Amino acid sequence: MLIEKRIKELGIELPPSSPPGAMYIPVKRLGNALFVSGQVPMKDGKPAYTGKVGKERSIEYAEEGARLCIVNMLAAVKAYLGDLDRVVGIVKLQAFVNSETGFDRQHIVANAASELLYEIFGKAGRHARTAVGTNQLPLDFTVEIEAVIEIREND
């Protein structure tokens, strides 16, 4: 439970994993890879970060939302695996940022998620990443992040 201890040291509490809102599953395993469905910044079952980044919402606001996406992602992975210490490393993130026309700092928003994963997992938290601007996300969320995670077999 070293990873969960580290999460607590950072002052983060993992919420219960949210059930999917449609016909999909939160996590799909293929070999030693977990494909984690897009996670949004929900808190207590409600949208916590909504709106377009640029004029309507600040980069800092979106960064907070991106960090919450990671917290929710880890909650989904823990619910699937039972133990976050089975995570070998984060392979890839794909971040979608609800962006005003002309906003070109999606990589900065995504970096908040990358930094949190590094704080939690150290070098194993380093990953490949794509940051994409979009003109709309479901329920007007500010950001959505999906991931590919390498895991070890259950010992």
PDB file of C-alpha atoms in Angstrom, residues 49-114:
ATOM      1  CA  TYR A  49     -15.121  21.966 -13.110  1.00  0.00           C
ATOM      2  CA  THR A  50     -17.117  23.107 -16.120  1.00  0.00           C
ATOM      3  CA  GLY A  51     -16.773  25.681 -18.865  1.00  0.00           C
ATOM      4  CA  LYS A  52     -14.350  26.613 -21.611  1.00  0.00           C
ATOM      5  CA  VAL A  53     -10.747  27.506 -20.853  1.00  0.00           C
ATOM      6  CA  GLY A  54      -9.620  30.834 -22.225  1.00  0.00           C
ATOM      7  CA  LYS A  55     -11.989  33.674 -21.467  1.00  0.00           C
ATOM      8  CA  GLU A  56     -14.618  31.874 -19.373  1.00  0.00           C
ATOM      9  CA  ARG A  57     -12.235  29.797 -17.211  1.00  0.00           C
ATOM     10  CA  SER A  58      -8.579  30.308 -16.265  1.00  0.00           C
ATOM     11  CA  ILE A  59      -5.708  27.924 -16.874  1.00  0.00           C
ATOM     12  CA  GLU A  60      -5.370  27.529 -13.093  1.00  0.00           C
ATOM     13  CA  TYR A  61      -9.022  26.499 -12.827  1.00  0.00           C
ATOM     14  CA  ALA A  62      -8.541  23.917 -15.581  1.00  0.00           C
ATOM     15  CA  GLU A  63      -5.341  22.627 -13.936  1.00  0.00           C
ATOM     16  CA  GLU A  64      -7.309  21.938 -10.748  1.00  0.00           C
ATOM     17  CA  GLY A  65      -9.856  20.066 -12.846  1.00  0.00           C
ATOM     18  CA  ALA A  66      -7.088  18.035 -14.496  1.00  0.00           C
ATOM     19  CA  ARG A  67      -5.724  17.016 -11.099  1.00  0.00           C
ATOM     20  CA  LEU A  68      -9.205  15.928 -10.037  1.00  0.00           C
ATOM     21  CA  CYS A  69      -9.432  13.807 -13.206  1.00  0.00           C
ATOM     22  CA  ILE A  70      -6.273  12.001 -12.055  1.00  0.00           C
ATOM     23  CA  VAL A  71      -7.693  11.443  -8.568  1.00  0.00           C
ATOM     24  CA  ASN A  72     -10.825   9.958 -10.137  1.00  0.00           C
ATOM     25  CA  MET A  73      -8.704   7.870 -12.506  1.00  0.00           C
ATOM     26  CA  LEU A  74      -6.761   6.412  -9.587  1.00  0.00           C
ATOM     27  CA  ALA A  75     -10.030   5.667  -7.779  1.00  0.00           C
ATOM     28  CA  ALA A  76     -11.238   3.728 -10.837  1.00  0.00           C
ATOM     29  CA  VAL A  77      -7.959   1.810 -11.075  1.00  0.00           C
ATOM     30  CA  LYS A  78      -8.021   1.000  -7.351  1.00  0.00           C
ATOM     31  CA  ALA A  79     -11.611  -0.241  -7.657  1.00  0.00           C
ATOM     32  CA  TYR A  80     -10.535  -2.484 -10.539  1.00  0.00           C
ATOM     33  CA  LEU A  81      -7.241  -3.782  -9.091  1.00  0.00           C
ATOM     34  CA  GLY A  82      -7.852  -3.536  -5.363  1.00  0.00           C
ATOM     35  CA  ASP A  83      -4.256  -2.358  -4.826  1.00  0.00           C
ATOM     36  CA  LEU A  84      -2.507   0.557  -6.540  1.00  0.00           C
ATOM     37  CA  ASP A  85       0.883  -1.017  -5.778  1.00  0.00           C
ATOM     38  CA  ARG A  86       0.229  -3.284  -8.777  1.00  0.00           C
ATOM     39  CA  VAL A  87       0.779  -0.255 -11.024  1.00  0.00           C
ATOM     40  CA  VAL A  88       4.150  -0.571 -12.761  1.00  0.00           C
ATOM     41  CA  GLY A  89       3.858   2.772 -14.505  1.00  0.00           C
ATOM     42  CA  ILE A  90       1.749   5.247 -16.386  1.00  0.00           C
ATOM     43  CA  VAL A  91       2.192   4.607 -20.117  1.00  0.00           C
ATOM     44  CA  LYS A  92       0.138   7.381 -21.715  1.00  0.00           C
ATOM     45  CA  LEU A  93      -2.340  10.145 -20.975  1.00  0.00           C
ATOM     46  CA  GLN A  94      -4.672  11.771 -23.432  1.00  0.00           C
ATOM     47  CA  ALA A  95      -6.130  15.050 -22.201  1.00  0.00           C
ATOM     48  CA  PHE A  96      -9.046  16.837 -23.826  1.00  0.00           C
ATOM     49  CA  VAL A  97      -9.499  20.484 -22.861  1.00  0.00           C
ATOM     50  CA  ASN A  98     -12.768  22.340 -23.466  1.00  0.00           C
ATOM     51  CA  SER A  99     -11.244  25.398 -25.153  1.00  0.00           C
ATOM     52  CA  GLU A 100     -12.323  28.831 -26.312  1.00  0.00           C
ATOM     53  CA  THR A 101     -11.377  29.629 -29.909  1.00  0.00           C
ATOM     54  CA  GLY A 102      -7.760  30.786 -29.923  1.00  0.00           C
ATOM     55  CA  PHE A 103      -6.786  29.099 -26.635  1.00  0.00           C
ATOM     56  CA  ASP A 104      -3.537  27.226 -27.255  1.00  0.00           C
ATOM     57  CA  ARG A 105      -2.291  26.195 -23.804  1.00  0.00           C
ATOM     58  CA  GLN A 106      -3.861  22.753 -23.551  1.00  0.00           C
ATOM     59  CA  HIS A 107      -0.415  21.306 -22.818  1.00  0.00           C
ATOM     60  CA  ILE A 108      -0.180  23.469 -19.687  1.00  0.00           C
ATOM     61  CA  VAL A 109      -3.525  22.140 -18.417  1.00  0.00           C
ATOM     62  CA  ALA A 110      -2.441  18.551 -19.135  1.00  0.00           C
ATOM     63  CA  ASN A 111       0.864  19.154 -17.389  1.00  0.00           C
ATOM     64  CA  ALA A 112      -0.937  19.557 -14.047  1.00  0.00           C
ATOM     65  CA  ALA A 113      -2.112  15.948 -14.417  1.00  0.00           C
ATOM     66  CA  SER A 114       1.370  14.797 -15.436  1.00  0.00           C
TER      67      SER A 114
END
